[in-house]
CSV table of C-alpha atoms in Angstrom, one decimal:
chain,number,residue,atom,x,y,z
V,1,MET,CA,26.5,-54.1,-8.3
V,2,ALA,CA,28.3,-53.0,-11.5
V,3,LEU,CA,24.9,-52.7,-13.1
V,4,TRP,CA,24.1,-50.0,-10.6
V,5,LEU,CA,26.9,-47.7,-11.6
V,6,CYS,CA,26.3,-44.6,-13.7
V,7,ARG,CA,23.1,-45.5,-15.4
V,8,GLN,CA,19.5,-44.1,-15.8
V,9,PRO,CA,16.7,-46.6,-15.3
V,10,HIS,CA,13.5,-46.0,-17.3
V,11,ASN,CA,11.2,-46.4,-14.3
V,12,VAL,CA,11.5,-47.2,-10.6
V,13,GLU,CA,10.6,-50.8,-11.1
V,14,ASP,CA,13.8,-51.3,-13.1
V,15,MET,CA,15.7,-50.7,-9.8
V,16,SER,CA,16.0,-53.5,-7.3
V,17,LEU,CA,14.6,-53.0,-3.8
V,18,ALA,CA,18.2,-53.3,-2.4
V,19,HIS,CA,19.4,-50.6,-4.8
V,20,ARG,CA,16.6,-48.3,-3.9
V,21,ILE,CA,17.1,-48.8,-0.1
V,22,MET,CA,20.8,-48.2,-0.5
V,23,ILE,CA,20.2,-44.9,-2.4
V,24,PHE,CA,17.7,-43.8,0.2
V,25,LEU,CA,20.2,-44.6,3.0
V,26,ILE,CA,22.8,-42.6,1.2
V,27,GLY,CA,20.4,-39.7,1.0
V,28,ILE,CA,19.6,-40.0,4.7
V,29,SER,CA,23.3,-40.1,5.7
V,30,GLU,CA,24.2,-37.1,3.6
V,31,SER,CA,21.2,-35.1,4.9
V,32,ILE,CA,22.2,-35.9,8.5
V,33,LEU,CA,25.8,-34.8,7.8
V,34,TRP,CA,25.7,-31.9,5.4
V,35,SER,CA,22.3,-30.6,4.2
V,36,GLY,CA,21.9,-28.0,6.9
V,37,CYS,CA,25.1,-28.0,8.9
V,38,ILE,CA,25.4,-24.2,8.5
V,39,PHE,CA,22.4,-23.8,10.8
V,40,GLY,CA,24.6,-25.2,13.6
V,41,TRP,CA,26.2,-21.7,13.6
V,42,PRO,CA,25.8,-21.1,17.4
V,43,GLN,CA,28.2,-24.0,18.1
V,44,LEU,CA,30.7,-22.9,15.5
V,45,VAL,CA,30.6,-19.3,16.8
V,46,GLN,CA,31.1,-20.5,20.4
V,47,VAL,CA,34.4,-22.2,19.3
V,48,LEU,CA,35.5,-19.2,17.2
V,49,LYS,CA,34.8,-16.8,20.0
V,50,MET,CA,36.6,-18.8,22.6
V,51,ASN,CA,39.7,-18.9,20.5
V,52,GLY,CA,39.8,-15.2,19.5
V,53,ILE,CA,38.5,-15.1,16.0
V,54,TYR,CA,37.5,-11.5,15.3
V,55,SER,CA,38.6,-10.7,18.8
V,56,HIS,CA,40.4,-7.6,17.4
V,57,LEU,CA,36.9,-6.0,17.4
V,58,CYS,CA,36.7,-6.3,21.2
V,59,LYS,CA,38.8,-5.9,24.3
V,60,THR,CA,40.5,-9.2,25.0
V,61,THR,CA,42.6,-10.8,27.7
V,62,VAL,CA,45.4,-13.2,26.9
V,63,VAL,CA,45.7,-16.1,29.3
V,64,GLY,CA,47.7,-19.3,29.4
V,65,GLY,CA,46.8,-22.3,27.4
V,66,THR,CA,47.0,-23.8,23.9
V,67,SER,CA,44.9,-22.4,21.1
V,68,ILE,CA,43.3,-24.7,18.5
V,69,PHE,CA,44.2,-22.1,15.9
V,70,ASN,CA,47.8,-22.2,14.8
V,71,GLY,CA,48.4,-18.4,14.4
V,72,THR,CA,51.7,-16.8,13.3
V,73,SER,CA,52.0,-14.2,16.1
V,74,GLU,CA,53.8,-14.5,19.4
V,75,GLU,CA,50.4,-15.4,20.9
V,76,GLN,CA,49.9,-18.6,18.9
V,77,HIS,CA,50.6,-20.8,21.9
V,78,GLN,CA,48.1,-19.0,24.0
V,79,SER,CA,44.3,-18.9,24.0
V,80,ILE,CA,42.3,-15.7,24.1
V,81,GLU,CA,39.6,-15.3,26.7
V,82,TYR,CA,36.6,-13.7,25.0
V,83,THR,CA,35.1,-10.7,26.9
V,84,GLY,CA,32.5,-9.9,24.2
V,85,CYS,CA,31.2,-6.8,22.5
V,86,SER,CA,28.4,-6.0,20.1
V,87,ALA,CA,30.8,-5.3,17.2
V,88,GLN,CA,31.9,-9.0,17.2
V,89,ASP,CA,28.3,-10.2,17.5
V,90,GLU,CA,27.4,-8.0,14.5
V,91,ARG,CA,30.2,-9.5,12.4
V,92,TYR,CA,29.1,-13.0,13.1
V,93,ALA,CA,25.4,-12.1,12.5
V,94,LEU,CA,26.4,-10.5,9.2
V,95,ILE,CA,28.2,-13.6,8.0
V,96,TYR,CA,25.4,-15.8,9.2
V,97,THR,CA,22.8,-13.7,7.4
V,98,VAL,CA,24.8,-13.8,4.2
V,99,CYS,CA,25.1,-17.6,4.5
V,100,CYS,CA,21.4,-18.0,5.2
V,101,VAL,CA,20.5,-15.8,2.2
V,102,LEU,CA,22.9,-17.7,-0.1
V,103,TYR,CA,21.7,-21.1,1.3
V,104,SER,CA,18.5,-20.7,-0.8
V,105,THR,CA,19.3,-18.0,-3.3
V,106,PRO,CA,20.8,-20.4,-5.9
V,107,GLY,CA,17.8,-22.7,-5.4
V,108,ILE,CA,16.3,-21.7,-8.8
V,109,PHE,CA,19.6,-22.7,-10.5
V,110,ILE,CA,19.9,-25.9,-8.4
V,111,GLY,CA,16.3,-26.8,-9.4
V,112,TYR,CA,16.9,-26.2,-13.1
V,113,SER,CA,20.3,-28.0,-12.8
V,114,LEU,CA,18.5,-31.0,-11.5
V,115,HIS,CA,15.9,-30.7,-14.2
V,116,HIS,CA,18.2,-30.2,-17.2
V,117,PHE,CA,21.7,-31.5,-16.2
V,118,GLY,CA,20.6,-34.3,-13.9
V,119,LEU,CA,21.1,-35.6,-10.4
V,120,ALA,CA,24.7,-36.8,-10.7
V,121,ALA,CA,26.1,-33.5,-12.1
V,122,THR,CA,24.3,-31.5,-9.4
V,123,ARG,CA,25.6,-33.8,-6.6
V,124,VAL,CA,29.2,-33.6,-7.8
V,125,ALA,CA,28.9,-29.8,-7.7
V,126,GLY,CA,27.6,-30.0,-4.1
V,127,GLY,CA,30.3,-32.4,-3.0
V,128,LEU,CA,33.1,-30.3,-4.4
V,129,MET,CA,31.7,-27.1,-2.7
V,130,MET,CA,31.3,-28.8,0.7
V,131,THR,CA,34.9,-30.2,0.5
V,132,GLY,CA,36.2,-26.9,-0.5
V,133,GLY,CA,34.3,-25.1,2.2
V,134,PHE,CA,35.9,-27.1,5.0
V,135,LEU,CA,39.4,-26.7,3.4
V,136,LEU,CA,38.8,-22.9,3.5
V,137,LEU,CA,37.8,-23.1,7.2
V,138,SER,CA,41.0,-24.9,7.9
V,139,ALA,CA,42.9,-21.8,6.8
V,140,ILE,CA,41.3,-19.6,9.5
V,141,THR,CA,43.7,-18.1,12.0
V,142,ILE,CA,43.5,-15.3,14.6
V,143,GLU,CA,45.4,-13.1,12.1
V,144,SER,CA,43.4,-14.2,9.1
V,145,PRO,CA,39.8,-14.7,10.2
V,146,ASP,CA,38.2,-13.7,6.9
V,147,TYR,CA,38.5,-17.2,5.4
V,148,LEU,CA,35.4,-17.8,7.5
V,149,TRP,CA,33.4,-15.9,4.8
V,150,GLY,CA,34.4,-18.1,1.9
V,151,GLY,CA,34.3,-21.4,3.9
V,152,ALA,CA,30.9,-20.7,5.4
V,153,ILE,CA,29.3,-19.6,2.1
V,154,LEU,CA,30.5,-22.7,0.3
V,155,ILE,CA,29.2,-24.9,3.0
V,156,SER,CA,25.9,-23.1,3.0
V,157,VAL,CA,25.4,-23.4,-0.8
V,158,ALA,CA,26.6,-27.0,-0.9
V,159,GLY,CA,24.2,-27.9,1.9
V,160,ASN,CA,21.2,-26.7,0.0
V,161,THR,CA,22.5,-28.4,-3.2
V,162,ILE,CA,22.8,-31.7,-1.4
V,163,ARG,CA,19.4,-31.3,0.3
V,164,MET,CA,17.5,-30.5,-2.9
V,165,ALA,CA,19.2,-33.3,-4.8
V,166,GLY,CA,18.1,-35.8,-2.0
V,167,LEU,CA,14.5,-34.7,-2.0
V,168,GLN,CA,13.6,-36.7,-5.1
V,169,PHE,CA,14.7,-39.9,-3.3
V,170,GLY,CA,11.2,-40.0,-2.0
V,171,ASN,CA,10.2,-41.2,-5.5
V,172,LEU,CA,12.1,-44.4,-4.8
V,173,PHE,CA,9.0,-45.7,-3.0
V,174,PRO,CA,5.9,-44.7,-5.0
V,175,GLN,CA,3.3,-46.0,-2.6
V,176,HIS,CA,5.0,-44.1,0.3
V,177,CYS,CA,6.2,-41.1,-1.5
V,178,ALA,CA,4.9,-38.4,0.9
V,179,ALA,CA,6.1,-40.2,4.0
V,180,ALA,CA,9.6,-40.9,2.5
V,181,MET,CA,9.9,-37.3,1.4
V,182,SER,CA,8.8,-36.1,4.8
V,183,VAL,CA,11.6,-38.1,6.4
V,184,ILE,CA,14.4,-37.0,4.1
V,185,SER,CA,13.1,-33.4,4.2
V,186,GLY,CA,13.0,-33.2,8.0
V,187,ILE,CA,16.2,-35.2,8.9
V,188,PHE,CA,18.3,-32.4,7.3
V,189,SER,CA,17.8,-30.5,10.6
V,190,VAL,CA,20.0,-33.1,12.4
V,191,SER,CA,23.0,-31.8,10.4
V,192,ALA,CA,22.9,-28.6,12.5
V,193,ALA,CA,24.5,-30.6,15.3
V,194,VAL,CA,27.6,-31.4,13.2
V,195,PHE,CA,29.6,-28.4,14.7
V,196,VAL,CA,29.0,-29.8,18.2
V,197,LEU,CA,31.9,-32.2,17.3
V,198,PHE,CA,34.1,-29.1,16.9
V,199,THR,CA,33.5,-28.2,20.6
V,200,TYR,CA,34.3,-31.7,21.6
V,201,GLY,CA,37.4,-31.7,19.4
V,202,THR,CA,38.5,-28.6,21.1
V,203,SER,CA,38.1,-30.1,24.6
V,204,LEU,CA,40.1,-33.2,23.4
V,205,GLY,CA,43.0,-31.0,22.2
V,206,LEU,CA,42.5,-31.5,18.4
V,207,SER,CA,43.7,-28.7,16.2
V,208,TRP,CA,41.2,-26.8,14.1
V,209,GLN,CA,43.0,-27.8,10.9
V,210,ASN,CA,42.8,-31.5,11.7
V,211,MET,CA,39.1,-31.3,12.4
V,212,CYS,CA,38.5,-29.4,9.1
V,213,TYR,CA,40.6,-31.9,7.1
V,214,ILE,CA,38.5,-34.8,8.5
V,215,TYR,CA,35.3,-33.1,7.6
V,216,ALA,CA,36.6,-32.3,4.1
V,217,PHE,CA,37.5,-36.0,3.6
V,218,VAL,CA,34.1,-37.3,4.7
V,219,ALA,CA,32.4,-34.7,2.5
V,220,SER,CA,34.4,-35.9,-0.5
V,221,LEU,CA,32.7,-39.3,-0.2
V,222,ILE,CA,29.6,-37.6,-1.8
V,223,LEU,CA,31.5,-38.0,-5.1
V,224,VAL,CA,31.9,-41.7,-4.6
V,225,ALA,CA,28.3,-42.3,-3.5
V,226,THR,CA,27.1,-40.5,-6.7
V,227,LEU,CA,28.3,-43.5,-8.8
V,228,PHE,CA,25.4,-45.5,-7.3
V,229,VAL,CA,22.7,-42.9,-8.0
V,230,PRO,CA,20.8,-42.6,-11.4
V,231,VAL,CA,22.5,-40.1,-13.7
V,232,LYS,CA,19.5,-37.9,-14.6
V,233,HIS,CA,16.8,-38.3,-12.0
V,234,ILE,CA,14.9,-40.8,-9.8
V,235,PRO,CA,12.1,-42.1,-11.9
V,236,TYR,CA,8.7,-41.0,-10.6
V,237,LYS,CA,5.0,-41.8,-11.1
V,238,GLU,CA,2.8,-38.8,-11.4
V,239,GLY,CA,0.0,-38.8,-8.8
V,240,THR,CA,1.2,-41.7,-6.7
V,241,VAL,CA,0.1,-41.4,-3.1
V,242,ASP,CA,0.6,-43.2,0.2
V,243,ASN,CA,-2.8,-44.9,0.2
V,244,ASN,CA,-2.6,-48.2,-1.7
V,245,ASP,CA,-6.3,-48.0,-2.5
V,246,LEU,CA,-5.6,-45.1,-4.9
V,247,ASP,CA,-3.3,-47.0,-7.3
V,248,GLU,CA,-6.0,-47.2,-10.0
V,249,GLU,CA,-6.8,-43.5,-9.6
V,250,SER,CA,-3.1,-42.7,-10.1
V,251,LYS,CA,-3.2,-44.7,-13.3
V,252,LYS,CA,-6.3,-42.8,-14.5
V,253,LYS,CA,-4.6,-39.5,-13.8
V,254,MET,CA,-1.6,-40.5,-15.8
V,255,ILE,CA,-3.9,-41.4,-18.7
V,256,GLU,CA,-5.6,-38.0,-18.5
V,257,GLN,CA,-2.2,-36.3,-18.5
V,258,ASP,CA,-1.2,-38.2,-21.6
V,259,SER,CA,-4.4,-37.0,-23.3
V,260,VAL,CA,-3.6,-33.4,-22.4
V,261,LYS,CA,-0.1,-33.8,-23.9
V,262,GLN,CA,-1.6,-35.3,-27.0
V,263,ILE,CA,-4.0,-32.3,-27.3
V,264,MET,CA,-1.0,-30.0,-27.0
V,265,ILE,CA,0.7,-31.8,-29.8
V,266,SER,CA,-2.3,-32.0,-32.2
V,267,GLY,CA,-3.8,-28.6,-31.4
V,268,GLY,CA,-7.0,-28.3,-29.4
V,269,LYS,CA,-10.0,-26.0,-28.8
V,270,GLU,CA,-10.0,-22.9,-26.6
V,271,GLY,CA,-11.2,-24.9,-23.6
V,272,ASP,CA,-8.4,-27.3,-24.0
V,273,THR,CA,-5.8,-24.5,-24.3
V,274,LYS,CA,-7.1,-23.1,-21.0
V,275,LYS,CA,-6.6,-26.5,-19.4
V,276,ASN,CA,-3.1,-26.7,-20.7
V,277,LYS,CA,-2.3,-23.3,-19.2
V,278,GLU,CA,-3.6,-24.5,-15.8
V,279,ILE,CA,-0.8,-27.1,-15.6
V,280,SER,CA,2.0,-24.7,-16.6
V,281,LEU,CA,4.8,-23.9,-14.2
V,282,SER,CA,3.7,-20.3,-14.0
V,283,GLY,CA,0.2,-21.4,-13.1
V,284,SER,CA,1.7,-23.4,-10.2
V,285,LEU,CA,4.1,-20.6,-9.2
V,286,PHE,CA,1.5,-17.8,-9.0
V,287,SER,CA,-1.3,-19.9,-7.4
V,288,LEU,CA,-2.6,-18.8,-4.0
V,289,SER,CA,-1.4,-22.0,-2.4
V,290,ASN,CA,2.1,-21.5,-3.6
V,291,LEU,CA,2.3,-17.9,-2.6
V,292,LEU,CA,1.0,-18.7,0.9
V,293,ASN,CA,3.4,-21.6,1.1
V,294,ILE,CA,6.3,-19.3,0.3
V,295,TYR,CA,5.2,-16.9,3.0
V,296,TRP,CA,4.7,-19.8,5.5
V,297,LEU,CA,8.1,-21.2,4.8
V,298,PHE,CA,9.8,-17.8,5.0
V,299,ILE,CA,8.3,-16.7,8.3
V,300,ASN,CA,8.9,-20.0,10.0
V,301,LEU,CA,12.4,-20.4,8.7
V,302,ILE,CA,13.4,-16.8,9.4
V,303,GLY,CA,12.0,-17.2,12.9
V,304,ILE,CA,14.2,-20.2,13.5
V,305,THR,CA,17.2,-18.4,11.9
V,306,ILE,CA,16.8,-15.2,14.0
V,307,PHE,CA,16.5,-17.5,17.1
V,308,ALA,CA,19.9,-18.9,16.2
V,309,THR,CA,21.3,-15.5,15.6
V,310,PHE,CA,20.3,-14.3,19.1
V,311,PHE,CA,20.9,-17.5,20.9
V,312,ASN,CA,24.5,-16.8,22.0
V,313,SER,CA,23.8,-13.4,23.3
V,314,TRP,CA,20.6,-14.7,25.0
V,315,ILE,CA,22.3,-17.5,26.9
V,316,ASN,CA,25.2,-15.2,27.8
V,317,ARG,CA,22.6,-12.9,29.3
V,318,ILE,CA,21.0,-15.7,31.3
V,319,ALA,CA,24.1,-17.7,32.3
V,320,GLU,CA,26.0,-16.7,35.5
V,321,ASN,CA,29.4,-17.8,34.1
V,322,LEU,CA,31.2,-19.1,31.0
V,323,GLU,CA,30.8,-22.8,31.9
V,324,GLU,CA,27.0,-22.4,32.1
V,325,ALA,CA,27.0,-20.6,28.7
V,326,ILE,CA,29.0,-23.4,27.2
V,327,TYR,CA,26.5,-25.9,28.7
V,328,TYR,CA,23.5,-24.1,27.1
V,329,SER,CA,25.4,-23.9,23.8
V,330,ARG,CA,25.9,-27.7,23.8
V,331,LEU,CA,22.2,-28.1,24.6
V,332,TYR,CA,21.5,-26.3,21.3
V,333,GLY,CA,23.6,-29.0,19.6
V,334,TYR,CA,21.8,-31.8,21.5
V,335,ALA,CA,18.4,-30.3,20.4
V,336,ASN,CA,19.5,-30.6,16.8
V,337,ILE,CA,20.5,-34.2,17.4
V,338,PHE,CA,17.2,-35.0,19.1
V,339,CYS,CA,15.5,-33.7,15.9
V,340,VAL,CA,16.1,-37.2,14.5
V,341,PHE,CA,13.4,-38.5,16.9
V,342,PHE,CA,10.9,-36.0,15.6
V,343,THR,CA,11.8,-36.5,11.9
V,344,PHE,CA,9.3,-39.2,11.5
V,345,LEU,CA,6.5,-37.3,13.3
V,346,PRO,CA,5.3,-35.2,10.2
V,347,GLY,CA,5.2,-38.3,8.0
V,348,PHE,CA,3.4,-40.3,10.6
V,349,LEU,CA,0.8,-37.6,11.2
V,350,ILE,CA,0.3,-37.1,7.5
V,351,LYS,CA,-0.2,-40.9,6.9
V,352,ILE,CA,-2.6,-41.4,9.8
V,353,ILE,CA,-4.7,-38.3,9.0
V,354,THR,CA,-4.7,-39.1,5.3
V,355,LYS,CA,-6.0,-42.6,6.0
V,356,TYR,CA,-8.7,-41.2,8.2
V,357,LEU,CA,-9.8,-38.4,5.8
V,358,GLN,CA,-9.8,-40.7,2.7
V,359,LYS,CA,-12.2,-43.3,4.0
V,360,GLY,CA,-14.8,-43.9,1.3
V,361,LEU,CA,-13.4,-41.3,-1.1
V,362,SER,CA,-11.8,-41.7,-4.5
V,363,GLY,CA,-10.5,-39.5,-7.4
V,364,THR,CA,-10.1,-35.8,-6.8
V,365,ARG,CA,-11.9,-35.9,-3.4
V,366,ALA,CA,-9.3,-38.4,-2.1
V,367,HIS,CA,-6.5,-36.2,-3.2
V,368,VAL,CA,-8.2,-33.2,-1.6
V,369,ALA,CA,-8.3,-35.1,1.6
V,370,GLU,CA,-4.6,-36.0,1.2
V,371,VAL,CA,-3.7,-32.3,0.8
V,372,GLN,CA,-5.9,-31.3,3.8
V,373,ALA,CA,-4.1,-33.9,5.9
V,374,LEU,CA,-1.2,-31.4,6.1
V,375,ILE,CA,-3.3,-28.8,8.0
V,376,ILE,CA,-2.6,-30.2,11.5
V,377,PRO,CA,1.2,-30.7,11.0
V,378,MET,CA,1.4,-27.2,9.5
V,379,VAL,CA,-0.4,-25.7,12.5
V,380,LEU,CA,1.9,-27.6,14.8
V,381,VAL,CA,5.0,-26.1,13.1
V,382,THR,CA,3.6,-22.6,13.4
V,383,VAL,CA,2.7,-22.9,17.0
V,384,THR,CA,6.0,-24.4,18.1
V,385,CYS,CA,7.9,-21.8,16.1
V,386,THR,CA,5.9,-19.0,17.8
V,387,ILE,CA,6.6,-20.4,21.3
V,388,GLN,CA,10.3,-20.9,20.5
V,389,PHE,CA,10.7,-17.4,19.3
V,390,SER,CA,8.7,-16.0,22.3
V,391,CYS,CA,11.2,-17.5,24.7
V,392,LEU,CA,13.8,-15.0,23.5
V,393,LEU,CA,11.8,-12.4,25.5
V,394,LEU,CA,12.3,-14.3,28.7
V,395,ASP,CA,15.4,-14.3,30.9
V,396,HIS,CA,14.9,-17.6,32.6
V,397,SER,CA,16.7,-20.9,32.2
V,398,TRP,CA,13.5,-22.8,31.8
V,399,ALA,CA,12.8,-20.8,28.7
V,400,ILE,CA,15.9,-22.2,27.1
V,401,TYR,CA,14.8,-25.7,27.7
V,402,LEU,CA,11.3,-24.9,26.3
V,403,ALA,CA,12.7,-23.2,23.2
V,404,LEU,CA,15.0,-26.1,22.5
V,405,ILE,CA,12.2,-28.6,22.8
V,406,CYS,CA,10.2,-26.6,20.3
V,407,LEU,CA,13.3,-26.4,18.0
V,408,ALA,CA,13.7,-30.2,18.1
V,409,ILE,CA,10.0,-30.5,16.9
V,410,ASN,CA,9.7,-27.7,14.3
V,411,ARG,CA,13.1,-27.8,12.6
V,412,PRO,CA,12.5,-31.1,10.9
V,413,ALA,CA,8.8,-30.6,10.6
V,414,CYS,CA,8.9,-27.3,8.7
V,415,LEU,CA,10.4,-28.7,5.5
V,416,GLY,CA,9.1,-32.1,6.4
V,417,VAL,CA,5.6,-30.8,5.8
V,418,GLY,CA,6.3,-28.0,3.3
V,419,ASN,CA,8.1,-30.2,0.7
V,420,PRO,CA,5.4,-32.9,0.7
V,421,PHE,CA,2.8,-30.2,0.3
V,422,THR,CA,4.6,-28.9,-2.9
V,423,ARG,CA,4.8,-32.5,-4.2
V,424,LEU,CA,1.1,-33.3,-3.6
V,425,ARG,CA,-0.4,-30.0,-4.5
V,426,PHE,CA,1.4,-29.4,-7.8
V,427,PRO,CA,2.4,-31.6,-10.8
V,428,ALA,CA,5.5,-33.8,-10.1
V,429,ASP,CA,7.3,-32.4,-13.1
V,430,HIS,CA,7.2,-29.0,-11.5
V,431,PHE,CA,8.7,-30.1,-8.2
V,432,ASN,CA,12.4,-29.5,-8.7
V,433,ARG,CA,12.0,-26.1,-10.4
V,434,LEU,CA,9.2,-25.0,-8.1
V,435,LEU,CA,11.2,-25.9,-5.0
V,436,GLY,CA,14.2,-24.0,-6.4
V,437,ILE,CA,12.1,-20.9,-7.1
V,438,GLN,CA,10.5,-21.0,-3.7
V,439,GLY,CA,13.9,-21.3,-2.1
V,440,THR,CA,15.3,-18.3,-4.1
V,441,LEU,CA,12.4,-16.1,-3.2
V,442,VAL,CA,12.5,-17.0,0.5
V,443,SER,CA,16.3,-16.2,0.5
V,444,PHE,CA,15.7,-12.7,-0.9
V,445,PHE,CA,13.3,-12.0,2.0
V,446,THR,CA,15.8,-13.5,4.4
V,447,LEU,CA,18.0,-10.4,3.7
V,448,LEU,CA,15.7,-8.7,6.2
V,449,GLN,CA,17.3,-10.8,8.9
V,450,TYR,CA,20.3,-8.5,9.3
V,451,ALA,CA,18.2,-5.4,9.2
V,452,HIS,CA,16.1,-7.0,12.0
V,453,PHE,CA,19.2,-7.7,14.0
V,454,ILE,CA,20.3,-4.1,13.8
V,455,TRP,CA,16.8,-2.9,14.7
V,456,ALA,CA,16.7,-5.3,17.7
V,457,GLN,CA,20.0,-3.9,18.9
V,458,ASN,CA,18.3,-0.6,19.6
V,459,HIS,CA,14.6,-1.5,19.9
V,460,PHE,CA,14.6,-5.1,21.1
V,461,TYR,CA,11.0,-5.7,22.1
V,462,PRO,CA,9.3,-3.9,19.1
V,463,ALA,CA,11.5,-5.9,16.7
V,464,MET,CA,10.8,-9.2,18.4
V,465,ILE,CA,7.0,-8.6,18.7
V,466,THR,CA,6.9,-7.8,15.0
V,467,ILE,CA,8.3,-11.3,14.1
V,468,LEU,CA,5.8,-12.9,16.6
V,469,ALA,CA,2.9,-11.2,14.8
V,470,LEU,CA,4.2,-12.3,11.4
V,471,LEU,CA,4.5,-15.9,12.7
V,472,ILE,CA,0.9,-15.9,13.9
V,473,MET,CA,-0.2,-14.6,10.4
V,474,GLY,CA,1.5,-17.7,9.0
V,475,LEU,CA,-1.6,-19.7,10.1
V,476,SER,CA,-3.3,-18.3,7.0
V,477,HIS,CA,-1.5,-21.0,5.0
V,478,PRO,CA,-2.9,-24.2,6.7
V,479,LEU,CA,-6.3,-22.5,7.2
V,480,HIS,CA,-6.8,-21.8,3.5
V,481,LEU,CA,-6.6,-25.6,2.9
V,482,LEU,CA,-9.9,-25.9,4.8
V,483,ASN,CA,-11.6,-24.6,1.6
V,484,LYS,CA,-12.4,-27.8,-0.2
V,485,THR,CA,-13.9,-26.1,-3.2
V,486,TYR,CA,-10.7,-24.2,-3.9
V,487,ILE,CA,-8.4,-27.2,-3.4
V,488,SER,CA,-10.8,-29.4,-5.5
V,489,ASN,CA,-10.8,-26.9,-8.4
V,490,SER,CA,-7.0,-26.7,-8.2
V,491,LEU,CA,-6.5,-30.4,-8.4
V,492,LYS,CA,-9.0,-31.2,-11.2
V,493,HIS,CA,-6.4,-30.7,-13.9
V,494,MET,CA,-4.1,-33.2,-12.1
V,495,TYR,CA,-6.6,-35.9,-11.0
V,496,PRO,CA,-9.9,-37.2,-12.3
V,497,SER,CA,-13.2,-36.5,-10.6
């Protein structure tokens, strides 16, 4: 085991199967716990509201009980019964919007950090931020609620750092790269259920500080686990795919890439220069596929995010009493837990459809089929996101159940399909940087979330119908993959004919 510590293998075959499985399990565990826990915002807000955080913005009633927040006023041994107001909802929506934007905004820096500084350094940064975030949350009191800003922001940025660092763990299994990446991409959604434990801790009488200290300690274990991970990166094979029959094609593609690199070194003709430009990072970034992928990721993710923003006010409108509202809030957490059962769905669909489409094909045509295998999973994501968001327009309890079923499906599937698409459609060497740039661009557009919230406060139905229309337009991404000629021409520089 000492040979595993703090080293960089030259290729994935230098790593034993036990070592690779251990690293993958580390990635799975960290994804479940931390990579998207900020998206469990409704459960966190429910606890904060019930205990008077930002209650000074509303009318409140003091009742007997014990607060989980150890304030410094005379009311510190009493709990505050939340009566609610739009000003408090707006404050929580603003914090959540900032966190969602900052979740992905540093993505370009995280991608370049992974590319230049390496996996270990990036993971250490993520672990320190996550630990510090929970320590800041522990300082929240009724009199000092603004520590929520710093704590939530650190947890948000750290979550994306850990998520992006873990995505390359799919390279541990070259013959099952897309399926492995789909699993580790999608399972991050389960982490949104982490804050459900806060609601249970409250019911058991645990103090807010003690719960935050426990979370901070567990998050610090990321630093220990980093000792077992390669220092620079997980070695990858360019062009490896899930279908074992394509091993030889992958090898041919690697030979072709070596030839292109040699031409770049020795100097080539005009036609060769054009080919070199086709495999540049900018060529991948400004391609139609990538631009549509950015839009598709943005509209589906912001649809899920806006749903979370309105969830508390929605269930309070439907619920007849506080107990029923708490029940619906816990259902939201359970839906995020049940995401784990749908995490394998995208990878399973991709593998089955790929195997069917690749029958009798080889070379570029086989890889075109592999990319087109993502069409059905992408359509599934768009449809479930649209149904989920539509439920916000309905004031019926059954709509809550339907929306949460859709959430359990599309939350892991969105990135569980989007990330394998980026890995298969573009050169592997572009993956970390391209993913970071995508995340940063998506986060800038996510700034529109707060503007949408304010718009919806005054014109609810027009604001919601606009998002529904944009969700439906997201189908343009999977449908453009039906054009075999475009996909084939796009992949020729990566794979042989």
